[in-house]
């Protein structure tokens, strides 16, 4: 039988920035409960909650102090139980963010069970993802612990069986409560090369990505926990090839259902460094998406995403957030949602929310951004050379408060928001979602079509116009149905041959019936042939 999550659409909520009900300027669980009808109206099936656990917030909750209690600013466990019950009452599933590569250094284990962490007498040259060395000296243990992320996020020692058992018990506790699965944070980093060798250019990735015991750990987790529940699991996995992805997601391997890969998010940078900006070459994006579509067809499963809480807003990134914001937001949605895999929508994407451009580093909150800024400044790089990279790639682009209305603070809070609201909110907000031609209603159509047309879930993928620098077009096909998706990624008109079939969806109002297909700026046109015609 087909797995339910193959036809599902996931909506990601970043609780800190979603909806504040108690006026402290920080989103909370009651805010999410209040907005469940909104998510249901969109048509999503599953909510992925970024971490809501007790945390000192060095990395906004990705540094967990206690896996079994709720962050005070977000509410209480009763609030969580109500959120879960209310979500289920609307037919929405809810999955938790599971951060088990590391904890907070304020987790009690860090003092009571130091053997749960990774210690060395001397650091090696690995660099942290948040700048500087990946090792910190601890006065109590008189040794160095590994932290691939911030100093306050020590990596767990997965070689320790007792530690793994404790994590499995915790996971069962959440599943027994009724949550519907997990998004697993950097889960392909849990197995490190035990030799901890010096790395070329300080880049430790080859020594901890997809490490020696990763499949043993995931199979054990599946056997002990996951396989006992009807849930969905998605692993966040930087640095994975299609071969890795097949190994992780092939059903018979009994590991995870799907993974988040990153190659398509690294095409507008150089030298593996996200802050080194490069213009996207559409041909590279097409070739990359094609590779993944083919690689996991009938062998594993793809997740499809443009946005999350770590990525800049897609309409500002691969689209046009000025004159053609509405057209390009819809075009990007269509381009992604007709592919094979489970689509993820990040809060505000369905409104075409854009990147933000704060003047000074003081207005940014993200630890990755701030550390990078300090490091570059210390090397003598002037602020005006650093800020453009932050405007283009900084994670706070995704984290500005959700824009609910044109009321003060975009209707997100009655207090002072923890991160400034994007000044675009009077124009871009959820209160306008039912206006004719809204991006929101276009996303509703994308979701509806996925439910209706089997070809979107199961069809083959064929790339068209491979060498065209501005057109991304592809076919999806089963025995009974065929869909052709044509997307113009430029602000110029483009002419291509008109595909067969009936026009199923378009992001422009008037569509002319001509022998050729004349695509206007950022236009998308989707054609269908089959029984639903
Ligand atoms: C990936 C998460 O998505 C990101 O937000 C976080 O900073 C790191 N993992 C560390 O947990």
mmCIF file of C-alpha atoms in Angstrom, residues 112-261:
data_model
loop_
_atom_site.group_PDB
_atom_site.id
_atom_site.type_symbol
_atom_site.label_atom_id
_atom_site.label_comp_id
_atom_site.label_asym_id
_atom_site.label_seq_id
_atom_site.Cartn_x
_atom_site.Cartn_y
_atom_site.Cartn_z
ATOM 1 C CA UNK A 112 26.414 14.139 35.132
ATOM 2 C CA UNK A 113 27.314 11.953 32.109
ATOM 3 C CA UNK A 114 30.393 13.455 30.452
ATOM 4 C CA UNK A 115 30.955 10.107 28.704
ATOM 5 C CA UNK A 116 27.899 10.979 26.552
ATOM 6 C CA UNK A 117 30.031 13.618 24.809
ATOM 7 C CA UNK A 118 33.242 13.598 22.755
ATOM 8 C CA UNK A 119 36.444 14.510 24.569
ATOM 9 C CA UNK A 120 40.077 14.837 23.498
ATOM 10 C CA UNK A 121 43.225 15.985 25.246
ATOM 11 C CA UNK A 122 44.191 18.038 22.250
ATOM 12 C CA UNK A 123 41.944 19.628 19.621
ATOM 13 C CA UNK A 124 42.396 18.807 15.935
ATOM 14 C CA UNK A 125 42.000 21.444 13.226
ATOM 15 C CA UNK A 126 38.289 20.936 12.459
ATOM 16 C CA UNK A 127 36.334 24.154 12.117
ATOM 17 C CA UNK A 128 32.877 24.758 13.535
ATOM 18 C CA UNK A 129 29.957 25.587 11.199
ATOM 19 C CA UNK A 130 29.520 28.714 13.273
ATOM 20 C CA UNK A 131 33.141 29.959 12.765
ATOM 21 C CA UNK A 132 36.356 29.182 14.647
ATOM 22 C CA UNK A 133 37.605 25.889 16.036
ATOM 23 C CA UNK A 134 35.170 23.034 16.685
ATOM 24 C CA UNK A 135 36.721 22.279 20.085
ATOM 25 C CA UNK A 136 36.334 24.046 23.419
ATOM 26 C CA UNK A 137 38.293 23.556 26.631
ATOM 27 C CA UNK A 138 36.313 22.589 29.697
ATOM 28 C CA UNK A 139 37.784 23.449 33.100
ATOM 29 C CA UNK A 140 35.840 20.732 34.902
ATOM 30 C CA UNK A 141 36.848 17.849 32.636
ATOM 31 C CA UNK A 142 40.247 19.339 31.898
ATOM 32 C CA UNK A 143 39.843 18.436 28.273
ATOM 33 C CA UNK A 144 38.443 19.575 24.944
ATOM 34 C CA UNK A 145 34.929 18.681 23.781
ATOM 35 C CA UNK A 146 33.784 18.648 20.186
ATOM 36 C CA UNK A 147 31.105 21.118 19.053
ATOM 37 C CA UNK A 148 30.452 21.110 15.316
ATOM 38 C CA UNK A 149 28.083 24.028 15.880
ATOM 39 C CA UNK A 150 28.295 26.608 18.692
ATOM 40 C CA UNK A 151 30.394 26.206 21.840
ATOM 41 C CA UNK A 152 27.113 25.717 23.644
ATOM 42 C CA UNK A 153 26.180 22.735 21.441
ATOM 43 C CA UNK A 154 28.490 19.870 22.433
ATOM 44 C CA UNK A 155 28.269 16.833 20.130
ATOM 45 C CA UNK A 156 26.876 13.637 21.597
ATOM 46 C CA UNK A 157 28.990 10.503 21.648
ATOM 47 C CA UNK A 158 26.945 7.982 19.682
ATOM 48 C CA UNK A 159 29.409 5.223 20.482
ATOM 49 C CA UNK A 160 27.959 5.218 23.969
ATOM 50 C CA UNK A 161 25.169 2.660 24.004
ATOM 51 C CA UNK A 162 23.555 3.905 27.182
ATOM 52 C CA UNK A 163 23.290 7.376 25.642
ATOM 53 C CA UNK A 164 21.597 5.927 22.564
ATOM 54 C CA UNK A 165 19.141 4.031 24.759
ATOM 55 C CA UNK A 166 18.227 7.216 26.592
ATOM 56 C CA UNK A 167 17.547 8.973 23.302
ATOM 57 C CA UNK A 168 15.373 6.099 22.090
ATOM 58 C CA UNK A 169 13.372 6.174 25.322
ATOM 59 C CA UNK A 170 12.831 9.904 24.890
ATOM 60 C CA UNK A 171 11.733 9.431 21.280
ATOM 61 C CA UNK A 172 9.213 6.756 22.301
ATOM 62 C CA UNK A 173 7.869 9.123 24.944
ATOM 63 C CA UNK A 174 7.002 11.713 22.288
ATOM 64 C CA UNK A 175 5.582 9.140 19.914
ATOM 65 C CA UNK A 176 3.444 7.649 22.675
ATOM 66 C CA UNK A 177 2.083 11.133 23.264
ATOM 67 C CA UNK A 178 0.853 10.985 19.689
ATOM 68 C CA UNK A 179 3.304 13.004 17.613
ATOM 69 C CA UNK A 180 3.464 11.823 14.024
ATOM 70 C CA UNK A 181 7.161 11.688 13.343
ATOM 71 C CA UNK A 182 10.449 13.505 13.389
ATOM 72 C CA UNK A 183 12.575 15.830 11.308
ATOM 73 C CA UNK A 184 16.080 14.863 12.392
ATOM 74 C CA UNK A 185 18.611 17.654 12.642
ATOM 75 C CA UNK A 186 21.971 17.005 10.883
ATOM 76 C CA UNK A 187 21.412 13.319 11.509
ATOM 77 C CA UNK A 188 24.140 12.188 9.094
ATOM 78 C CA UNK A 189 26.753 13.772 11.389
ATOM 79 C CA UNK A 190 26.263 11.455 14.363
ATOM 80 C CA UNK A 191 29.010 8.985 13.456
ATOM 81 C CA UNK A 192 32.489 10.493 13.539
ATOM 82 C CA UNK A 193 35.740 8.974 12.319
ATOM 83 C CA UNK A 194 37.110 7.674 15.641
ATOM 84 C CA UNK A 195 40.649 8.692 14.683
ATOM 85 C CA UNK A 196 39.631 12.374 14.504
ATOM 86 C CA UNK A 197 42.317 13.040 11.883
ATOM 87 C CA UNK A 198 43.562 16.475 10.917
ATOM 88 C CA UNK A 199 41.447 17.719 8.003
ATOM 89 C CA UNK A 200 42.405 19.382 4.760
ATOM 90 C CA UNK A 201 41.851 23.137 5.196
ATOM 91 C CA UNK A 202 40.198 22.466 8.556
ATOM 92 C CA UNK A 203 37.139 21.064 6.777
ATOM 93 C CA UNK A 204 36.180 18.091 8.937
ATOM 94 C CA UNK A 205 33.128 17.201 6.817
ATOM 95 C CA UNK A 206 34.657 14.081 5.216
ATOM 96 C CA UNK A 207 35.338 12.747 8.717
ATOM 97 C CA UNK A 208 31.841 13.061 10.138
ATOM 98 C CA UNK A 209 29.350 13.240 7.248
ATOM 99 C CA UNK A 210 27.847 9.803 6.550
ATOM 100 C CA UNK A 211 30.417 8.360 8.959
ATOM 101 C CA UNK A 212 31.426 4.728 9.498
ATOM 102 C CA UNK A 213 28.582 3.654 11.835
ATOM 103 C CA UNK A 214 25.767 5.847 10.504
ATOM 104 C CA UNK A 215 23.735 3.028 8.962
ATOM 105 C CA UNK A 216 24.116 0.839 12.037
ATOM 106 C CA UNK A 217 22.800 3.640 14.261
ATOM 107 C CA UNK A 218 19.861 4.472 12.025
ATOM 108 C CA UNK A 219 18.855 0.838 11.648
ATOM 109 C CA UNK A 220 19.071 0.371 15.369
ATOM 110 C CA UNK A 221 16.891 3.455 15.888
ATOM 111 C CA UNK A 222 14.426 2.177 13.337
ATOM 112 C CA UNK A 223 14.313 -1.236 14.931
ATOM 113 C CA UNK A 224 13.971 0.040 18.479
ATOM 114 C CA UNK A 225 11.679 2.998 17.898
ATOM 115 C CA UNK A 226 10.519 4.110 14.462
ATOM 116 C CA UNK A 227 9.233 0.823 13.078
ATOM 117 C CA UNK A 228 6.741 0.537 15.934
ATOM 118 C CA UNK A 229 4.720 3.564 14.856
ATOM 119 C CA UNK A 230 2.919 4.796 11.728
ATOM 120 C CA UNK A 231 4.983 7.954 11.367
ATOM 121 C CA UNK A 232 7.044 9.964 8.916
ATOM 122 C CA UNK A 233 10.761 10.629 9.283
ATOM 123 C CA UNK A 234 12.953 13.047 7.393
ATOM 124 C CA UNK A 235 16.661 13.371 8.016
ATOM 125 C CA UNK A 236 18.498 16.617 7.436
ATOM 126 C CA UNK A 237 21.648 15.510 5.623
ATOM 127 C CA UNK A 238 24.152 17.946 4.178
ATOM 128 C CA UNK A 239 26.811 16.474 1.902
ATOM 129 C CA UNK A 240 24.796 13.515 0.618
ATOM 130 C CA UNK A 241 25.004 12.023 -2.847
ATOM 131 C CA UNK A 242 22.148 10.155 -4.511
ATOM 132 C CA UNK A 243 23.880 6.884 -3.539
ATOM 133 C CA UNK A 244 23.811 7.915 0.110
ATOM 134 C CA UNK A 245 20.208 9.028 -0.214
ATOM 135 C CA UNK A 246 19.147 5.688 -1.644
ATOM 136 C CA UNK A 247 20.859 3.875 1.181
ATOM 137 C CA UNK A 248 19.088 6.031 3.764
ATOM 138 C CA UNK A 249 15.617 5.984 2.238
ATOM 139 C CA UNK A 250 15.146 2.673 0.396
ATOM 140 C CA UNK A 251 12.230 1.013 2.126
ATOM 141 C CA UNK A 252 13.918 -2.338 2.619
ATOM 142 C CA UNK A 253 16.876 -0.679 4.340
ATOM 143 C CA UNK A 254 14.633 0.308 7.240
ATOM 144 C CA UNK A 255 16.267 3.605 8.100
ATOM 145 C CA UNK A 256 14.399 6.844 7.244
ATOM 146 C CA UNK A 257 11.541 7.770 4.901
ATOM 147 C CA UNK A 258 13.271 10.690 3.200
ATOM 148 C CA UNK A 259 16.097 13.146 3.615
ATOM 149 C CA UNK A 260 16.787 16.831 3.026
ATOM 150 C CA UNK A 261 19.687 17.240 0.634
#
